[in-house]
CSV table of C-alpha atoms and ligand atoms in Angstrom, one decimal:
chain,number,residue,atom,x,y,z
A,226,UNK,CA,-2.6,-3.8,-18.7
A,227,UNK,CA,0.9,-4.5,-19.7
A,228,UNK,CA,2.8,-6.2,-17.1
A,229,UNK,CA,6.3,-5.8,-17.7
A,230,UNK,CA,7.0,-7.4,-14.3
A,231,UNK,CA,5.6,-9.0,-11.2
A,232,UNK,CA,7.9,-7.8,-8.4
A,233,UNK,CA,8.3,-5.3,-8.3
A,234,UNK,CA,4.9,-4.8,-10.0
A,235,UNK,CA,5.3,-3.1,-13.2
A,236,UNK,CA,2.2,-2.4,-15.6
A,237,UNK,CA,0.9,0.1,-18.4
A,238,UNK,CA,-2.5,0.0,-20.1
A,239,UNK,CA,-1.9,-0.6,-23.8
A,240,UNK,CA,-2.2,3.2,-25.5
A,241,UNK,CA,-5.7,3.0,-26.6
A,242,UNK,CA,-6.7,2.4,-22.9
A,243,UNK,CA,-5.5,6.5,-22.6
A,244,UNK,CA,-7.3,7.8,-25.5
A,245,UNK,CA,-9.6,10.2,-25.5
A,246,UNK,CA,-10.0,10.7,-21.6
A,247,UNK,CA,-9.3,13.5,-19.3
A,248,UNK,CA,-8.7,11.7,-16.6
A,249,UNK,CA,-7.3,8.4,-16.6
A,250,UNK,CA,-9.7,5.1,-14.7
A,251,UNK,CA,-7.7,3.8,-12.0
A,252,UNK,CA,-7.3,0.5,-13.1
A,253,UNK,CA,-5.9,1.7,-16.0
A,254,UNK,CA,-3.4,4.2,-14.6
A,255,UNK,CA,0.0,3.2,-15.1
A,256,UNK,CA,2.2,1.6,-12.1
A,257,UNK,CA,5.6,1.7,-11.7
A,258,UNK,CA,7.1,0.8,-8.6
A,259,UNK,CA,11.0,-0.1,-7.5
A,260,UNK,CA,10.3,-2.5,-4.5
A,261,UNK,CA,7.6,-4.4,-2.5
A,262,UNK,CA,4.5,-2.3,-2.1
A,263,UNK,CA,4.3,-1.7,1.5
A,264,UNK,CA,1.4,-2.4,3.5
A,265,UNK,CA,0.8,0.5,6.0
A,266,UNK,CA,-1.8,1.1,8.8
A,267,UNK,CA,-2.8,4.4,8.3
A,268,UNK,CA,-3.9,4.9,12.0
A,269,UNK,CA,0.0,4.2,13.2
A,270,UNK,CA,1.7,6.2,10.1
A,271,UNK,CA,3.1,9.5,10.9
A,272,UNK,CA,4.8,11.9,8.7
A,273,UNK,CA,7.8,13.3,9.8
A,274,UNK,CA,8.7,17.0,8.5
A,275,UNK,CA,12.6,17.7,9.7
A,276,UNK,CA,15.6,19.5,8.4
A,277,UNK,CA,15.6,23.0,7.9
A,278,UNK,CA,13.0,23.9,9.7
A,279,UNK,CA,11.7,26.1,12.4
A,280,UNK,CA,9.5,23.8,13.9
A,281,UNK,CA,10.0,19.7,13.0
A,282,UNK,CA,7.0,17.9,13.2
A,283,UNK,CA,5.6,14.4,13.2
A,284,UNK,CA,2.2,14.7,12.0
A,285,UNK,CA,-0.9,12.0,11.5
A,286,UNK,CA,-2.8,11.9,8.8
A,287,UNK,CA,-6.0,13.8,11.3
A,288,UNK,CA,-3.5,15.7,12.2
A,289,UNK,CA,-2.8,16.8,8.2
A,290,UNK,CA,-6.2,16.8,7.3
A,291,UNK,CA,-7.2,19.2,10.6
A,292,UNK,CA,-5.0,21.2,10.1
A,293,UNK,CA,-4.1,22.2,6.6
A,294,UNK,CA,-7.0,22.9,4.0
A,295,UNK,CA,-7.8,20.5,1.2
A,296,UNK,CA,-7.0,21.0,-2.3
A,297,UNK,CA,-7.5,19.2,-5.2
A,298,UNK,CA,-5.1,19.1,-8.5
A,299,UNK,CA,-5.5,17.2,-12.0
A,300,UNK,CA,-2.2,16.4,-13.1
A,301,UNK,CA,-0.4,14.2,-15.9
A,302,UNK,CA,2.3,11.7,-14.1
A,303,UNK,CA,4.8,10.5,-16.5
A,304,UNK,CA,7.4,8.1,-16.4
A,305,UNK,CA,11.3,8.9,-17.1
A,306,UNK,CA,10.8,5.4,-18.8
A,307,UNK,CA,7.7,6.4,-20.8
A,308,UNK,CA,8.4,5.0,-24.4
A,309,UNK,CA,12.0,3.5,-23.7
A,310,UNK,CA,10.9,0.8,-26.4
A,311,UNK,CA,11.2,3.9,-28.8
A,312,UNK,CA,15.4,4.2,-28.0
A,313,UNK,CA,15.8,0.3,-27.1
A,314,UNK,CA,15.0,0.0,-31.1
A,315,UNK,CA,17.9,2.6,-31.7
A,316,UNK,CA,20.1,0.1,-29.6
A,317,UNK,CA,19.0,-2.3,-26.3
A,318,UNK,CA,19.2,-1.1,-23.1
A,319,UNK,CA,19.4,-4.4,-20.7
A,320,UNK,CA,17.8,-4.4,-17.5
A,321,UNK,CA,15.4,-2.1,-18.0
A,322,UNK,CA,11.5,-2.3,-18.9
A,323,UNK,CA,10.5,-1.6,-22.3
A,324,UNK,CA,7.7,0.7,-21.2
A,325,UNK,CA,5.6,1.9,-24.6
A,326,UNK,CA,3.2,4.7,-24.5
A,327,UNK,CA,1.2,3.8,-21.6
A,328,UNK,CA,3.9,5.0,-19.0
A,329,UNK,CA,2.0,8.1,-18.7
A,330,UNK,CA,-1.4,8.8,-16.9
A,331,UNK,CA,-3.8,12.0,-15.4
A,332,UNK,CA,-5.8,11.9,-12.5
A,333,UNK,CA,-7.6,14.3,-9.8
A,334,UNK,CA,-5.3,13.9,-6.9
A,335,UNK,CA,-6.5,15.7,-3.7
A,336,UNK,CA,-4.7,16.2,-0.4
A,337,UNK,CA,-3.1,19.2,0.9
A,338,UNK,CA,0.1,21.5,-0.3
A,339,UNK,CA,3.4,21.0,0.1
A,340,UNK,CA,3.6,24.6,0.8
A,341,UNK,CA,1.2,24.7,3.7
A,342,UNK,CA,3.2,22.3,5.5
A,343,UNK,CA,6.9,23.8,5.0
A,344,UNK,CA,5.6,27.1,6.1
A,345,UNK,CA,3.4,25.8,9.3
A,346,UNK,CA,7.1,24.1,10.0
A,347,UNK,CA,8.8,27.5,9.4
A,348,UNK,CA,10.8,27.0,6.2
A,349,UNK,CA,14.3,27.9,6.6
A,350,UNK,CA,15.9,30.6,4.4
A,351,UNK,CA,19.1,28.5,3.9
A,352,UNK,CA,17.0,25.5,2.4
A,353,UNK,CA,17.0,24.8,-1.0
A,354,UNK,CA,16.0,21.5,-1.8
A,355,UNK,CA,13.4,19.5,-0.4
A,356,UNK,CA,13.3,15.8,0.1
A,357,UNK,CA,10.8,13.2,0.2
A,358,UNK,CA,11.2,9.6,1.8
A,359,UNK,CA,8.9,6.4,1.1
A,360,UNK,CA,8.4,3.5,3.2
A,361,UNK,CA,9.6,0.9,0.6
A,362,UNK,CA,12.6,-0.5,0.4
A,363,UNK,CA,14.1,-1.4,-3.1
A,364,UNK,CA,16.8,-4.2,-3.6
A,365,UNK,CA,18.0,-2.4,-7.0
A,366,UNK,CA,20.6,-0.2,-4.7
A,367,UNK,CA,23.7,-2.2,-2.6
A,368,UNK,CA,22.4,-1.8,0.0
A,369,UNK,CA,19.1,-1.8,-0.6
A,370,UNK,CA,17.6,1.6,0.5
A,371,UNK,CA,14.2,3.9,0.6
A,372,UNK,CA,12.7,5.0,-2.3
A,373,UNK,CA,13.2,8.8,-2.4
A,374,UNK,CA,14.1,11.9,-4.3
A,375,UNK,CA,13.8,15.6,-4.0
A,376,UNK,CA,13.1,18.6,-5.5
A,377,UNK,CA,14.0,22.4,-5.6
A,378,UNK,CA,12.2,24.4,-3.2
A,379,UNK,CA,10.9,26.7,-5.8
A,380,UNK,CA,9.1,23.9,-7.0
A,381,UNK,CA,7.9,22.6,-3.7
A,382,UNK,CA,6.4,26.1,-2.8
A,383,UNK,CA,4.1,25.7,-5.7
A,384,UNK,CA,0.7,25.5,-5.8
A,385,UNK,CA,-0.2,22.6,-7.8
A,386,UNK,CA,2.7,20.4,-5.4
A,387,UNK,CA,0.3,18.5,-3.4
A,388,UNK,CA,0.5,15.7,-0.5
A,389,UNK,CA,-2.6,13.6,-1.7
A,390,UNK,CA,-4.9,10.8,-0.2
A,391,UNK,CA,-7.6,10.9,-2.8
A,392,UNK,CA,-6.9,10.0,-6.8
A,393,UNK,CA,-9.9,10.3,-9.3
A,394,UNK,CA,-12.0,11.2,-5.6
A,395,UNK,CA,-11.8,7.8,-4.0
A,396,UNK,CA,-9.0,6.6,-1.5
A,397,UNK,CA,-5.5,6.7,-2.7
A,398,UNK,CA,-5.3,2.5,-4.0
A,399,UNK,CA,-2.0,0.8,-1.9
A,400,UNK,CA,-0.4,0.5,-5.4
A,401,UNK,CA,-0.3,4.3,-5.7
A,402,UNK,CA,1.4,5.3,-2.4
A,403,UNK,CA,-1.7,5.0,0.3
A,404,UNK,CA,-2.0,6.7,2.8
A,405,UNK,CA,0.3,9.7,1.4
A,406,UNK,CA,2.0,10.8,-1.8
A,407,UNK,CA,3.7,13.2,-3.2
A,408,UNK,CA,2.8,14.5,-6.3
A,409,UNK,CA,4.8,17.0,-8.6
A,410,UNK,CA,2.9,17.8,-11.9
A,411,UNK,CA,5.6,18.5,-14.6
A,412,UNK,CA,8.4,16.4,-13.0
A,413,UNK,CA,9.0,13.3,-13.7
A,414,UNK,CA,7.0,10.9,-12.2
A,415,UNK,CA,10.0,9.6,-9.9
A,416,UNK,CA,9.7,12.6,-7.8
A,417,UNK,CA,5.8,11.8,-6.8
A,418,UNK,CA,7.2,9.7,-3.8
A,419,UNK,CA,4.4,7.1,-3.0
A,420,UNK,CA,4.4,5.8,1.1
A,421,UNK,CA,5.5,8.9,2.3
A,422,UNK,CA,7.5,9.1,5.5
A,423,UNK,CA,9.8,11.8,5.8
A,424,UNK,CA,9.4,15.4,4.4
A,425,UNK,CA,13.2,17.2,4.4
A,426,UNK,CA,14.4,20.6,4.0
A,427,UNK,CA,17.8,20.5,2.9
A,428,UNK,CA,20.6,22.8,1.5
A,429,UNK,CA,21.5,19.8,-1.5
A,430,UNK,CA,19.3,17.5,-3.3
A,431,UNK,CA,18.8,14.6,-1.9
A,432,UNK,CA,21.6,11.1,-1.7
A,433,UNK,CA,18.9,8.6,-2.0
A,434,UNK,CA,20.1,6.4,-4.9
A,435,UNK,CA,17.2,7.4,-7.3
A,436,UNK,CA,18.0,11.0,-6.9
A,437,UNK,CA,21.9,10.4,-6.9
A,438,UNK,CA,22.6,7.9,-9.3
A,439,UNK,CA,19.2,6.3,-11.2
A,440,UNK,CA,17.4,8.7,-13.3
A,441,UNK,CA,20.0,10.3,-14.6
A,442,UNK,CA,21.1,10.7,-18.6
A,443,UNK,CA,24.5,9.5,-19.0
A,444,UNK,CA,26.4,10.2,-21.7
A,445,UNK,CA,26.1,7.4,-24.7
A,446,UNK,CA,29.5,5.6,-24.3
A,447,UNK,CA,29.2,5.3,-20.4
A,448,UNK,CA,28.2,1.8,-18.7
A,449,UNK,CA,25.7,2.5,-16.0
A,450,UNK,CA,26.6,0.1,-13.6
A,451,UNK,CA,29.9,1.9,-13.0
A,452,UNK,CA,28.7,5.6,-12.9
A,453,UNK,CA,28.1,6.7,-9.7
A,454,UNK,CA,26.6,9.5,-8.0
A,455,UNK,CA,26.3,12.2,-9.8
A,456,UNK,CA,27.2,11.6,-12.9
A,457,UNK,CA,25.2,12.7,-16.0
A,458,UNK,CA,22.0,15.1,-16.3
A,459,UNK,CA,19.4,14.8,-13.0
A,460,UNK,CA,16.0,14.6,-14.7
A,461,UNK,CA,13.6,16.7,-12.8
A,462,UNK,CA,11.6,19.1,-15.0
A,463,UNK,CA,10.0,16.7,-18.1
A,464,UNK,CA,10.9,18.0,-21.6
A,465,UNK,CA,7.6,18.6,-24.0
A,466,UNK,CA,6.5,15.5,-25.3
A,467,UNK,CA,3.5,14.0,-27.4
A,468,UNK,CA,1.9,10.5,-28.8
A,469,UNK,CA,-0.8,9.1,-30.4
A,470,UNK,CA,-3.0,7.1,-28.8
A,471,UNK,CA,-6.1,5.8,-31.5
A,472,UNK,CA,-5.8,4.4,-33.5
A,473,UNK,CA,-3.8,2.3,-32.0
A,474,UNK,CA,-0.1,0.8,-33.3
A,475,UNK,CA,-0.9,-1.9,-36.1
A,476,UNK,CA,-4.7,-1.8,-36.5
A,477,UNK,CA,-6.3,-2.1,-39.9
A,478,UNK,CA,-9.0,0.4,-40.6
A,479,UNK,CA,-11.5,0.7,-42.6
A,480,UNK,CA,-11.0,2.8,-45.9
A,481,UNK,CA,-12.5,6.7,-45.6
A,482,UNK,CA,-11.9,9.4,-43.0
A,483,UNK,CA,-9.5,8.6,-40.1
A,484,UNK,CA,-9.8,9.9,-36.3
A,485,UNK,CA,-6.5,10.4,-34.5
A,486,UNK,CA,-6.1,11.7,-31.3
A,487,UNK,CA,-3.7,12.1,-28.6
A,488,UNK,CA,-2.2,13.9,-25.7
A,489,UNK,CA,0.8,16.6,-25.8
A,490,UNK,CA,2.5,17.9,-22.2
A,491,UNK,CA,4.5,20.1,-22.0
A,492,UNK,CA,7.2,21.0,-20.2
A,493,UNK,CA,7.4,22.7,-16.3
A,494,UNK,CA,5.9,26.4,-16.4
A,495,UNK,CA,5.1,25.9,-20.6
A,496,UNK,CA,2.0,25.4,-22.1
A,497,UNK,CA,1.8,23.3,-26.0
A,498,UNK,CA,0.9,25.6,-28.4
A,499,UNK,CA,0.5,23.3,-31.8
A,500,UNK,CA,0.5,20.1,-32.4
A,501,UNK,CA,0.7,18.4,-36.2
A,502,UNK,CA,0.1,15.5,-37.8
A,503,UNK,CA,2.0,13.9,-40.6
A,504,UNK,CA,0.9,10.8,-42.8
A,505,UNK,CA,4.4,10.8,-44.8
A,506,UNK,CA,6.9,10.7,-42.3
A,507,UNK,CA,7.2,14.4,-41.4
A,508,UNK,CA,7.4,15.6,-45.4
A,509,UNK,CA,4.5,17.3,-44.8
A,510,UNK,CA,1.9,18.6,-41.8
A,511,UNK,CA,-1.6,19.3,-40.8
A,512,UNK,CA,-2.6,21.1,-38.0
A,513,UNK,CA,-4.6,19.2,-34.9
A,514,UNK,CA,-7.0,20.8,-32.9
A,515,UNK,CA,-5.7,21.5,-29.4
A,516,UNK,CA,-7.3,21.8,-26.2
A,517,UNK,CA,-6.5,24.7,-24.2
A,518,UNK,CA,-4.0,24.5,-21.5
A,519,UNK,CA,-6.3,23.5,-18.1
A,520,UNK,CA,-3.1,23.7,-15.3
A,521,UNK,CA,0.5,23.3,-14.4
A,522,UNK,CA,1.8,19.5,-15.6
A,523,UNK,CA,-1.9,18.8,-16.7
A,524,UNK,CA,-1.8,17.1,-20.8
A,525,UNK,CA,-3.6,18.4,-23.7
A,526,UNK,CA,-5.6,16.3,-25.7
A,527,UNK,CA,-5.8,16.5,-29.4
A,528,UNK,CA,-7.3,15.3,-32.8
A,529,UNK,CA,-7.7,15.6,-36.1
A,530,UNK,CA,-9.0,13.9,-39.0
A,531,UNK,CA,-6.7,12.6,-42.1
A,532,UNK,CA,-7.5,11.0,-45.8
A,533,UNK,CA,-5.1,8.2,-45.9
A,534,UNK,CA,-4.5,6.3,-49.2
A,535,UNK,CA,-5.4,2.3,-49.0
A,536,UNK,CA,-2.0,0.0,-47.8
A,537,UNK,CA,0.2,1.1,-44.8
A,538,UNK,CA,1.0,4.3,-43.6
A,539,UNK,CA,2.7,5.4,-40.7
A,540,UNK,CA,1.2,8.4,-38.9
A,541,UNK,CA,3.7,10.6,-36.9
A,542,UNK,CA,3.1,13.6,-34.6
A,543,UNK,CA,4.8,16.2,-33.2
A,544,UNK,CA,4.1,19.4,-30.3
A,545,UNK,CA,5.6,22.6,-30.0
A,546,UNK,CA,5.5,25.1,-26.8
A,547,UNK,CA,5.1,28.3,-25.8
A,548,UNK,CA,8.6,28.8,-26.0
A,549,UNK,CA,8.3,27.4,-29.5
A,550,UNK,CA,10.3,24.8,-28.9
A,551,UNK,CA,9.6,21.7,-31.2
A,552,UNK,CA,10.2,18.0,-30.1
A,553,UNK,CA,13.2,16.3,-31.6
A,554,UNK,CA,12.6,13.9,-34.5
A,555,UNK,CA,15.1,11.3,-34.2
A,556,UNK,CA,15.0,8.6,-30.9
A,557,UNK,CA,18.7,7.9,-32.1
A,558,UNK,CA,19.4,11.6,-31.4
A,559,UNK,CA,18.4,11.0,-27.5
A,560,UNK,CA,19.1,7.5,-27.1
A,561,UNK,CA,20.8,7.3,-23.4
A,562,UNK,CA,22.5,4.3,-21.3
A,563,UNK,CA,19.6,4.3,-19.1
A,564,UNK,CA,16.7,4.8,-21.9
A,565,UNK,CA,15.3,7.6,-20.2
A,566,UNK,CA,13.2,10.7,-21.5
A,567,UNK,CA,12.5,9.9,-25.4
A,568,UNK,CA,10.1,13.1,-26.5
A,569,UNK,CA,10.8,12.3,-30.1
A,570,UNK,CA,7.9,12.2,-32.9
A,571,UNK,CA,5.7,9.1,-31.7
A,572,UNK,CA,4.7,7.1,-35.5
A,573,UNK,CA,2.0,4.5,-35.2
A,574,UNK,CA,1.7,1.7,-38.4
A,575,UNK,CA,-1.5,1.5,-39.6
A,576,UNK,CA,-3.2,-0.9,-42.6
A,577,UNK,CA,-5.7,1.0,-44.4
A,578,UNK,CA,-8.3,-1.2,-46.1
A,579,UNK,CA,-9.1,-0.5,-49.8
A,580,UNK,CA,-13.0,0.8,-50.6
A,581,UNK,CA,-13.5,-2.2,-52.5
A,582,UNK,CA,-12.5,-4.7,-49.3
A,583,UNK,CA,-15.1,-6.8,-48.5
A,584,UNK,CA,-15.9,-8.0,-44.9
A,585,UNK,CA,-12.4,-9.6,-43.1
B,896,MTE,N1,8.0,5.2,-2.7
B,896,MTE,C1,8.1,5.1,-4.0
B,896,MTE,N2,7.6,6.2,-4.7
B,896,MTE,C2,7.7,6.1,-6.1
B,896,MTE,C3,8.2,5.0,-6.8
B,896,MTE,C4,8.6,3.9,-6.0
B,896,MTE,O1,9.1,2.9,-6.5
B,896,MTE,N3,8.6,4.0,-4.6
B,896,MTE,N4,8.2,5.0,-8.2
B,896,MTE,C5,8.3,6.4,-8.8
B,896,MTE,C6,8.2,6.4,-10.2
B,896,MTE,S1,9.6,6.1,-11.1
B,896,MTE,C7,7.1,6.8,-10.9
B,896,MTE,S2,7.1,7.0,-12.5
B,896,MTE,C8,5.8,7.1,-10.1
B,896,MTE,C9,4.7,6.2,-10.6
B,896,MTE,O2,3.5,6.4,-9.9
B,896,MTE,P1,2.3,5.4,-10.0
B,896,MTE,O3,2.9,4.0,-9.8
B,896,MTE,O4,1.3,5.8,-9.1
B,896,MTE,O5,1.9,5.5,-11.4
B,896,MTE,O6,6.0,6.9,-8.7
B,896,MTE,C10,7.2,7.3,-8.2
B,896,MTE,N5,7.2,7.2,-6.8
B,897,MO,MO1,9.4,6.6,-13.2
C-alpha cells in the first residue's frame, strides 16, 4: 500500500494491486479515513434510527440481523480524492493527499437495506434526506465533530443501499467501519459512513461538516479555508470515470503484443457502454472489450491488446455511458480548490523494449 498518512490512516494499493480482479482482497482495499479509528464493542453499540419517523428506534446489531433479512451487494467505493495527483500536476492543492489511482476499490458487502429499516421505522412523507452519523471524531472541523453525511431519500430507498457487517464474506475489518457501515454504490465514497451511530430522516441534507462544507467543488479562484457552508457543488452522485491499471505507470516491457486492462464506472443509474484505447495521445482509438454491466455502482473491467512501436509511449483511455456521455480530456478543465472528482482520460508512460534488446 501507499500510505499517504499515519493518522489519520491513509493508504491505497499501487494500481496494479487493482488489476484484473472483480473484487478487490482486503488488504488491498483502499482506506481513507478523517479521524482516529474508533474501537467499538459491538455487544454495547446500538444504532439509533430518529427524525422523521413513525417509530424511532435504537436497535443492536441481534436486533438488525433478527429482524431484517440479509442481503448481499458487490459495489465499487470510490474516493472524491481518487486521482487528485492527476489536477495537483495542473496546479498544487496544499493540504490534501495526493491519492493516484488506487483510491478506488469493489467488494461483496453484506448486511441489510437501508430501506428495510426506514420503512419498519415508518418513513415520514415530509422526509427528504437521510443522514448517517459515525462514531469518530475528526479534528479537521473547529470544533472537531462526527464524521457524517447524507443522502437523498430516493437514493436511500434503493435496493443496492445496504447497512453491512460482512466485506468480501468475512467480518467487516475495524478500519472499514466495524460493526456497521453504510454503503452507497455510485456515491462517492464519503457517503459510506463507517462506525455507524445514528440513522436520520430529515427534510435538508445533512450540517455535519463533510456534507456542508468538505466535499464540495469550489469554483477555481476561491480559497477553501474561507468558504463555508454551502458553498460550491455537493458531490453526491460520482461522474463516469475510467483508468488503467496494467501495465502499470513507468514499466518497461518487453517488445511484441501488449495487455492493458482496466476498470470503467459509471455514473448513478448509467451503465459504460465503450471504452477506447489510444497509444498517441487520443489522435486515434481502438475499441476495448467490455464486460457487461453486473449492478448499480458495480465497475466494469476491460482490456485489450495494442502493437506499440519500441521507445516510450503513453497509453491513454477513455469511457462513454449509456447516456453517451464521454469523460473530459483535460485535468486542467476540472481542476478544483479542493482536488476533488478528476474523471479525465487516465495516460500511463510506458518504455517499450526494442526486439533486438538483450536481457536487462
Ligand atoms: N465514519 C467515517 N466514515 C467514513 C469516512 C470517515 O473518515 N469516517 N471516510 C469516508 C470516505 S471520504 C471514504 S472515500 C470512504 C472510504 O471507505 P474505506 O476506508 O472503507 O475504503 O469512507 C467514508 N466513510
Ligand atoms: Mo473519500
Amino acid at each position: 500500500m501507499v500510505v499517504h498518512e499515519w493518522e489519520p490512516f491513509n493508504a491505497e494499493p499501487p494500481r496494479t494491486g487493482l488489476a484484473g480482479l472483480l473484487r478487490t482482497p482486503l488488504d488491498t482495499f483502499y482506506s481513507r479515513n478523517h479521524g482516529p479509528i474508533p474501537d467499538l464493542d459491538p455487544a454495547a453499540w446500538r444504532l439509533t434510527v430518529d427524525g422523521l419517523v413513525e417509530r424511532p428506534m435504537d436497535l443492536s446489531l441481534e436486533q438488525l440481523r433478527d429482524r431484517f433479512p440479509e442481503e448481499e451487494v458487490t459495489a465499487t467505493l470510490q474516493c472524491a480524492g481518487n486521482r487528485r495527483a492527476g489536477l495537483m500536476a495542473v496546479r498544487d492543492i496544499p493540504g490534501e493527499a495526493p491519492w493516484g489511482s488506487g483510491a478506488t476499490s469493489t467488494a461483496t458487502f453484506g448486511g441489510i437495506r437501508l430501506a428495510d429499516v426506514l420503512a419498519a421505522a415508518g418513513l415520514r412523507a415530509q422526509a427528504t434526506h437521510i443522514a448517517f452519523d459515525g462514531a469518530d471524531v475528526s479534528p479537521l472541523p473547529d470544533p472537531p465533530q462526527h464524521f457524517g453525511g447524507s443522502v437523498t431519500v430516493g437514493k436511500a430507498q434503493r435496493p443496492e443501499v445496504l447497512l453491512a457487517w460482512t466485506m468480501n464474506g468475512r467480518p467487516l475489518p475495524r478500519v472499514h467501519g466495524a460493526p456497521l457501515r453504510v454503503v452507497v454504490p455510485g456515491w462517492i465514497g464519503a457517503r459510506s459512513v463507517k462506525w455507524l451511530t445514528r440513522v436520520t430522516a430529515r427534510t435538508t441534507p445533512s450540517d455535519n461538516y463533510f456534507q456542508a462544507t468538505a466535499y464540495r467543488i469550489l469554483p477555481a479562484g476561491t480559497d477553501p479555508h474561507r468558504a463555508g457552508p454551502g458553498a460550491g457543488i455537493s458531490l453526491g452522485p460520482i461522474a463516469l470515470n475510467c483508468d488503467i491499471l496494467s501495465p502499470d505507470d513507468g514499466a518497461r516491457l518487453p517488445a511484441g503484443p501488449t495487455a492493458v486492462s482496466g476498470y470503467a464506472l459509471a455514473g448513478d443509474g448509467r451503465t459504460v457502454t465503450r471504452v477506447d484505447v489510444s497509444a498517441d495521445g487520443g489522435r486515434s482509438w481502438a475499441e476495448a472489450v467490455l464486460d457487461p454491466p453486473r449492478g448499480p455502482g458495480l465497475w466494469q473491467l476491460w482490456r485489450s491488446v495494442l502493437h506499440l512501436a519500441p521507445g516510450g509511449t503513453g497509453i491513454t483511455a477513455r469511457a462513454w455511458d449509456s447516456t453517451a456521455a464521454l469523460m473530459p480530456a483535460s485535468p486542467a478543465d476540472l481542476w478544483n480548490p479542493k482536488g476533488y472528482a478528476n474523471n479525465s482520460w487516465p495516460t500511463v508512460h510506458v518504455t517499450v523494449e526494442s526486439q533486438d534488446a538483450g536481457p536487462s
